[in-house]
XYZ file of C-alpha atoms in Angstrom:
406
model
C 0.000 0.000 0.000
C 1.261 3.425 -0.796
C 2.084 5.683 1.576
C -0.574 8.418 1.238
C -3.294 5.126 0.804
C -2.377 4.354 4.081
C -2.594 8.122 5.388
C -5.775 7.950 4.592
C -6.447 4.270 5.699
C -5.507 6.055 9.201
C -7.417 8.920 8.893
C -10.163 6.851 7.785
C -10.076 4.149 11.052
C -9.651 6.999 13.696
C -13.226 8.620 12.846
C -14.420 5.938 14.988
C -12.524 6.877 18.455
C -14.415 8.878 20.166
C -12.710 12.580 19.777
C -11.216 12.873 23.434
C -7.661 12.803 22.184
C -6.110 14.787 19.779
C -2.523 13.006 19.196
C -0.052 13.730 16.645
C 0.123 11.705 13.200
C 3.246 9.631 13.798
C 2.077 5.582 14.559
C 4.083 4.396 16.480
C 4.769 0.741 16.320
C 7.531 -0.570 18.547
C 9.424 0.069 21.198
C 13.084 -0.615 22.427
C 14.597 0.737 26.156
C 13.927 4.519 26.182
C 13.118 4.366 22.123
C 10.062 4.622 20.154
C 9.839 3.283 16.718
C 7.291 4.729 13.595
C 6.150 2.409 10.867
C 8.508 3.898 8.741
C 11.330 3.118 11.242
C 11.638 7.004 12.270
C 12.832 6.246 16.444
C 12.423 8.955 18.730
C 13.890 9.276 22.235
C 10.613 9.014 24.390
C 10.901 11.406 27.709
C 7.242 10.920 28.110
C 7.310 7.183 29.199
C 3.309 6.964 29.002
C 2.721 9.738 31.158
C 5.154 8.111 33.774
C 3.365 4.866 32.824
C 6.790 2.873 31.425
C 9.286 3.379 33.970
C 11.062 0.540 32.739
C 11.732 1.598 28.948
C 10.097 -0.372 26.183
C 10.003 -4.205 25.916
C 11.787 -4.360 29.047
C 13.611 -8.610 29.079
C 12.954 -9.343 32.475
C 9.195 -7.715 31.915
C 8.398 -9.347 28.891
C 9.972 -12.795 30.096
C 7.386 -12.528 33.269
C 4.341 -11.371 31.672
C 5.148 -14.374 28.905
C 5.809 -16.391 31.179
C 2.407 -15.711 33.272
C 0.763 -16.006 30.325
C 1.198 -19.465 29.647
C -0.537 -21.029 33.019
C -3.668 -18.198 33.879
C -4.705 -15.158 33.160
C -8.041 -14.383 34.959
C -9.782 -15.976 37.502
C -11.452 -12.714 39.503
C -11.321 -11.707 42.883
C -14.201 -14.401 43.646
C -11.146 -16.862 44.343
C -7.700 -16.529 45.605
C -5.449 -15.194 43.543
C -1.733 -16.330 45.374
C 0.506 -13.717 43.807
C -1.726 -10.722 44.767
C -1.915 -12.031 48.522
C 2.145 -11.901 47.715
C 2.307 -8.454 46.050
C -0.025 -7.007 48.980
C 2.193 -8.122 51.561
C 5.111 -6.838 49.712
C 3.726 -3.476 49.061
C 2.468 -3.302 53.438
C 6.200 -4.204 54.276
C 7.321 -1.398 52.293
C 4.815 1.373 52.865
C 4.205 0.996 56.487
C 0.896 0.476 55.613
C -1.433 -3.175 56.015
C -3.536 -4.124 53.287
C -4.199 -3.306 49.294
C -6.926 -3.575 46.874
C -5.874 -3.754 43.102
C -7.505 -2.282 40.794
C -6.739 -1.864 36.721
C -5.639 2.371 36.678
C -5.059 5.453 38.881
C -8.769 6.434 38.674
C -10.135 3.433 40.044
C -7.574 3.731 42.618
C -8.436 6.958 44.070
C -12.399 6.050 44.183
C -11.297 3.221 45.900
C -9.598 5.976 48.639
C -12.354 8.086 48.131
C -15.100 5.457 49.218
C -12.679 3.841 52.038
C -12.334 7.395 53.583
C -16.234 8.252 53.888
C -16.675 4.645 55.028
C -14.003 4.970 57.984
C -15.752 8.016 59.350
C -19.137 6.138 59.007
C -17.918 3.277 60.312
C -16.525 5.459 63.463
C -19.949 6.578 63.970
C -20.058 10.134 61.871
C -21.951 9.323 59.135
C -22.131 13.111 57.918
C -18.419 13.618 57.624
C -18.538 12.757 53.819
C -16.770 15.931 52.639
C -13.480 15.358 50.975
C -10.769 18.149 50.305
C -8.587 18.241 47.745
C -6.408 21.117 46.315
C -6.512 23.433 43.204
C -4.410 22.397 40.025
C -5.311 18.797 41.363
C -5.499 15.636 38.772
C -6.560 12.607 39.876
C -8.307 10.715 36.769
C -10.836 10.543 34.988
C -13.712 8.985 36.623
C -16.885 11.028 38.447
C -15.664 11.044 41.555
C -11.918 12.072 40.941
C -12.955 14.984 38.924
C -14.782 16.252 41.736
C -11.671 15.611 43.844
C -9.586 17.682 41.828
C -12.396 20.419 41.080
C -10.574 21.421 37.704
C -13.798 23.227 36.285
C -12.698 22.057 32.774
C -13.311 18.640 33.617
C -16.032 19.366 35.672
C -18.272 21.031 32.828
C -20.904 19.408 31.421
C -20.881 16.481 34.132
C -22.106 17.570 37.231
C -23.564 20.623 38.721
C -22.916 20.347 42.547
C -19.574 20.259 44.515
C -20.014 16.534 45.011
C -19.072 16.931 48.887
C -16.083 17.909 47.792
C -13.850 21.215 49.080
C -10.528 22.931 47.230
C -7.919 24.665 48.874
C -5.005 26.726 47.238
C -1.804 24.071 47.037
C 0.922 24.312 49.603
C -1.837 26.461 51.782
C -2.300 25.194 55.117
C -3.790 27.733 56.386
C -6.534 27.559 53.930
C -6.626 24.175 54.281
C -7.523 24.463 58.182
C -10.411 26.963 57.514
C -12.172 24.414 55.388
C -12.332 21.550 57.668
C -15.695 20.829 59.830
C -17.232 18.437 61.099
C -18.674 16.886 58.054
C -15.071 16.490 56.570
C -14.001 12.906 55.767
C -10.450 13.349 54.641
C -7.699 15.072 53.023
C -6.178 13.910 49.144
C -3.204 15.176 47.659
C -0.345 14.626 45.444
C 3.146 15.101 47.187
C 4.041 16.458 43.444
C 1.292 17.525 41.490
C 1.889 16.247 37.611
C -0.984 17.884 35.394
C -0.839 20.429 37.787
C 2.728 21.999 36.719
C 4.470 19.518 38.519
C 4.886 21.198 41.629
C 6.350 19.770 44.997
C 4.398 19.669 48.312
C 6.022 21.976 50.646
C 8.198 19.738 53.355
C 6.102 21.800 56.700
C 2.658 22.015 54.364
C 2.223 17.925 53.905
C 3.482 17.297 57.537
C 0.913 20.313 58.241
C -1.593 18.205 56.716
C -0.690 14.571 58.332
C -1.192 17.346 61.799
C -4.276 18.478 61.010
C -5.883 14.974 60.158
C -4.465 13.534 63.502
C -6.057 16.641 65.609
C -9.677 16.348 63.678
C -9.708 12.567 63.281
C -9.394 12.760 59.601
C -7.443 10.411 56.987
C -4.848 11.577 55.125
C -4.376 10.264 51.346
C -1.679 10.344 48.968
C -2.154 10.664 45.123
C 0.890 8.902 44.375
C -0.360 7.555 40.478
C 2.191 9.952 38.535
C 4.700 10.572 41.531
C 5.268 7.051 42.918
C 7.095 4.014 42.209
C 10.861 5.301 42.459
C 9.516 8.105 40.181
C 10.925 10.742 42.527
C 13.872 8.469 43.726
C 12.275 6.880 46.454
C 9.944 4.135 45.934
C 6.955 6.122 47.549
C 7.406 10.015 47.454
C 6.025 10.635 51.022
C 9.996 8.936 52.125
C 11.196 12.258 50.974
C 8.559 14.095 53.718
C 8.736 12.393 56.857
C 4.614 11.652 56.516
C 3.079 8.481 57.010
C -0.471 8.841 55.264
C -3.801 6.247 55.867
C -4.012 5.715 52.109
C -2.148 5.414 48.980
C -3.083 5.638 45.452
C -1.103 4.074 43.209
C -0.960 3.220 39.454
C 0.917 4.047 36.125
C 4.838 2.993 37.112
C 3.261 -0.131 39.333
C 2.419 -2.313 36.022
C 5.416 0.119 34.054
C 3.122 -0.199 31.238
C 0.602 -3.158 31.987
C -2.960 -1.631 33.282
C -2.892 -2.471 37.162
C -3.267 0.148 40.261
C -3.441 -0.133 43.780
C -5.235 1.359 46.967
C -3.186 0.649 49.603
C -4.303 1.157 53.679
C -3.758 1.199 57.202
C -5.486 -1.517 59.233
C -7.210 1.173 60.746
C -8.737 2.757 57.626
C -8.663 -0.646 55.846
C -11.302 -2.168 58.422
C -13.813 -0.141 57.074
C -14.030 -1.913 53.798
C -15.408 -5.368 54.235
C -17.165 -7.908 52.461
C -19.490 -6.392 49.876
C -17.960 -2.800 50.067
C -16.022 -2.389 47.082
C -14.778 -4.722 44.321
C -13.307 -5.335 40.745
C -13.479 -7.802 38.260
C -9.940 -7.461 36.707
C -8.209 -6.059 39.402
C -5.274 -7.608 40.924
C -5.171 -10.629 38.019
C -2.618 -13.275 37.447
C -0.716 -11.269 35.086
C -1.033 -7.854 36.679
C 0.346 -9.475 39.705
C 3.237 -11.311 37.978
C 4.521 -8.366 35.903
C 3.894 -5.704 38.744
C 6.009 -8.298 41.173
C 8.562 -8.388 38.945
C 8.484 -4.244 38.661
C 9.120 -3.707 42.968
C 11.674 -6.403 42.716
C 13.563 -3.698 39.952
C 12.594 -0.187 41.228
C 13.319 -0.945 45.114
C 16.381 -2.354 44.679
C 18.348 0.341 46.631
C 21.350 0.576 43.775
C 18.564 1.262 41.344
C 17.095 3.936 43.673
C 20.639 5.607 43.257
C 21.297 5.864 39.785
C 17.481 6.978 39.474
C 18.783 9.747 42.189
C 22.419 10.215 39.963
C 20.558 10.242 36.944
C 17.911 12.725 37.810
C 20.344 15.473 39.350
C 22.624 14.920 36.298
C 19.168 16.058 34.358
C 18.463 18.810 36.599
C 21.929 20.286 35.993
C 21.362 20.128 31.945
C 18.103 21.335 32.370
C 19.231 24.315 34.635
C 22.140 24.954 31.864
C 19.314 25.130 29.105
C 17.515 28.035 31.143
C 20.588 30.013 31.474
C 21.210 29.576 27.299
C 18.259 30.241 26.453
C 16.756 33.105 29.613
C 14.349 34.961 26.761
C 12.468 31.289 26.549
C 12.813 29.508 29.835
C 11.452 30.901 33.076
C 13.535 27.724 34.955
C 13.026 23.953 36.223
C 11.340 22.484 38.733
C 9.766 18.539 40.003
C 11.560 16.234 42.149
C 13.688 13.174 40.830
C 12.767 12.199 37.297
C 9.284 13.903 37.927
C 10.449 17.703 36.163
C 9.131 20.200 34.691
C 10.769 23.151 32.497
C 9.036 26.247 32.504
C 8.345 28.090 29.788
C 8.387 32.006 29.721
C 4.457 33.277 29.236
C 4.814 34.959 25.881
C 5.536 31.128 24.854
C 3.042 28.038 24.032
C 3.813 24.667 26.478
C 2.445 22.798 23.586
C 3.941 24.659 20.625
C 7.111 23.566 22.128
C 6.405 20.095 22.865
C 5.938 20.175 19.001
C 8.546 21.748 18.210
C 10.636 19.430 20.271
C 8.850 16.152 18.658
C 10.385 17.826 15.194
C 13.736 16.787 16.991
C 12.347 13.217 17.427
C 11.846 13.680 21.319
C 8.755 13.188 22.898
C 7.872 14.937 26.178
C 4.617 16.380 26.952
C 3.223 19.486 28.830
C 1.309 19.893 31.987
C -0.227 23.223 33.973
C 1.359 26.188 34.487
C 2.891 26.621 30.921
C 5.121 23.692 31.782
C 6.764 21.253 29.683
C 6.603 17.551 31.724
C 9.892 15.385 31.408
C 8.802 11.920 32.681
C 11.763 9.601 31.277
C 11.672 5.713 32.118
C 13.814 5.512 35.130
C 16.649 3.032 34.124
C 17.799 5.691 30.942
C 21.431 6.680 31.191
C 23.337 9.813 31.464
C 24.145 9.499 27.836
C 20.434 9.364 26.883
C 19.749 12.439 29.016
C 22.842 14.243 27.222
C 20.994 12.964 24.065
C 17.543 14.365 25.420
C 19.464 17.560 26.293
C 20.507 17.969 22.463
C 17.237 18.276 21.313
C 15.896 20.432 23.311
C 18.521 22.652 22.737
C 18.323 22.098 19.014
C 14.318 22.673 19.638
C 15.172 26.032 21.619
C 17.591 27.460 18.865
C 14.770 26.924 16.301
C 11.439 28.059 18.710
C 12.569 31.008 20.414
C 15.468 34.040 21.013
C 18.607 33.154 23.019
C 19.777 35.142 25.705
């Protein structure tokens, strides 16, 4: 078939997505480490991972040989009987949190309205059946799905879907103050993301999340961490919250977990974990035979404490390119921010977050943007310094071309 035949073969098949994506034209078809492959055999570096989904790189051995592996003795059963390697993965994922007990689920929405549900049902449990308010924090993203819309309050992905505040309450981030004046007695609990990813990625204050873990322990509320985007070694720790001192009630977790296979996780104290009991919350898919296997295989990689290092190594050496680029190029870039291989380069206002993502795709890189007129660097978290240096390259080759130089 010719090429523009099968330009228009494309063009022809993707009328029948539904139009909540607008992605460039490149297909791409396979992947290798931190490379992405066309059907023409273009590769581009990828510094977008997924959205911080394939923390691994592409057709990772050791991944591929598990899921395989898996593959060949059972794939589904359901939660209706025991599944052995989830009861492993669970008690794996308590040793290392602090925490007691998990619920998988298949993605980071499900995984926060797992939290969400667990947190009203603790207080009702603890006989306060009105504190169903939840509050979460402007710039906020967690998902998709009714209820973590709400959470997040973004009025863009609010519109249209509901027309009530969903017993949910917004505070400015790093705010505590503002935080304080919102709770009353018909709060539930407090959900937040340690580093806010659609949001601009933005760190959580050291004194503002241990402000938070405070004010939950003085009001008897339950403190949850949105750590889809930020956890799993992403920030050089396996959870983010190591970095803060905070122990939360609840963890959502997703994206990195499966480093590219659809699994999440809701992970508890016993405390808040008691709530939830037979007939209280479920999944068909979640926490499968071959979610379990590859996700097993994923902590036995990212917590490894020499891999937690070079993640560390690796993401300073970033930093320090990425710091260089602002002071080349001061007209364009306003300066970097994140934490570990969560970062985000900032982009002066007079300039487009997007029209620079493009521009840096023409240099066969792909990051992506995020709030704030930021441009999101997620790369998987086993790419060398010489793949950052190469990343580095084309942004500045992307800079020379988009915008003056200092």
């Amino acid at each position: 078939m010719s090429q523009p035949a099968a330009d228009a073969q494309n063009d022809a098949t993707r009328d029948h997505l539904l139009a909540v994506y607008a992605p460039p034209e490149q297909h791409f078809v396979r992947g290798e480490g931190p490379y992405l492959f066309t059907d023409s055999d273009e590769r581009y570096l990828d510094f977008f991972a997924g959205i911080a989904v394939s923390c691994l790189g592409h057709a990772h051995p050791e991944l591929v040989a598990t899921l395989q592996a898996q593959a060949g003795k059972l794939w589904h059963t359901s939660n209706a009987l025991r599944v052995p390697q989830g009861e492993v993965l669970a008690a794996r994922l308590a040793q290392l949190s602090g925490l007691s007990r998990t619920f998988f689920t298949n993605s980071g929405s499900e995984s926060v309205e797992c939290g969400l549900k667990l947190m009203r049902r603790y207080q009702h449990e603890c006989g306060q059946p009105q504190r169903q308010r939840i509050i979460g924090f402007h710039g906020a993203f967690h998902g998709r799905s009714h209820a973590a819309v709400c959470a997040a309050g973004n009025a863009a992905h609010m519109a249209g879907f509901t027309a009530s505040d969903e017993r949910c309450d917004h505070a400015p981030f790093n705010d505590l103050d503002a935080v304080a004046a919102l709770i009353s007695d018909e709060t539930a609990g407090i959900i937040v993301e340690p580093v806010q990813g659609e949001g601009g990625i933005t760190p959580a204050g050291q004194k503002f999340l241990q402000g938070l873990r405070a004010l939950c322990d003085e009001h008897g509320l339950l403190l949850m961490l949105d750590e889809v985007q930020c956890g799993i070694s992403r920030t050089g720790t396996l959870f983010a919250f190591e970095q803060y001192g905070v122990q939360p009630d609840v963890i959502a977790l997703a994206k990195g977990l499966g480093a590219g296979f659809p699994m999440g996780a809701c992970v508890a104290s016993e405390a808040a974990a008691a709530a939830m009991v037979v007939g209280t919350h479920g999944s068909t898919y979640g926490g499968n035979p071959l979610a379990m296997a590859v996700a097993s295989k994923v902590i036995d990689l990212v917590a490894a404490p020499d891999f937690l290092v070079q993640v560390r190594t690796n993401a300073a050496y970033l930093n320090d390119g990425l710091n260089r680029l602002c002071d080349a190029f001061p007209d364009l870039f306003k300066g970097v921010r994140g934490l570990g291989f969560m970062t985000g380069l900032v982009l002066a206002d007079e300039f487009e977050n997007a029209a620079f993502v493009a521009a840096v795709r023409e240099e066969k890189l792909l990051v992506t943007k995020a709030g704030g007129n930021v441009v999101r660097l997620l790369p998987p978290l086993n790419v060398t310094q010489a793949h950052i240096d190469e990343a580095l390259g084309k942004l500045k080759e992307a800079a020379q071309k988009f915008g003056p130089t200092g």
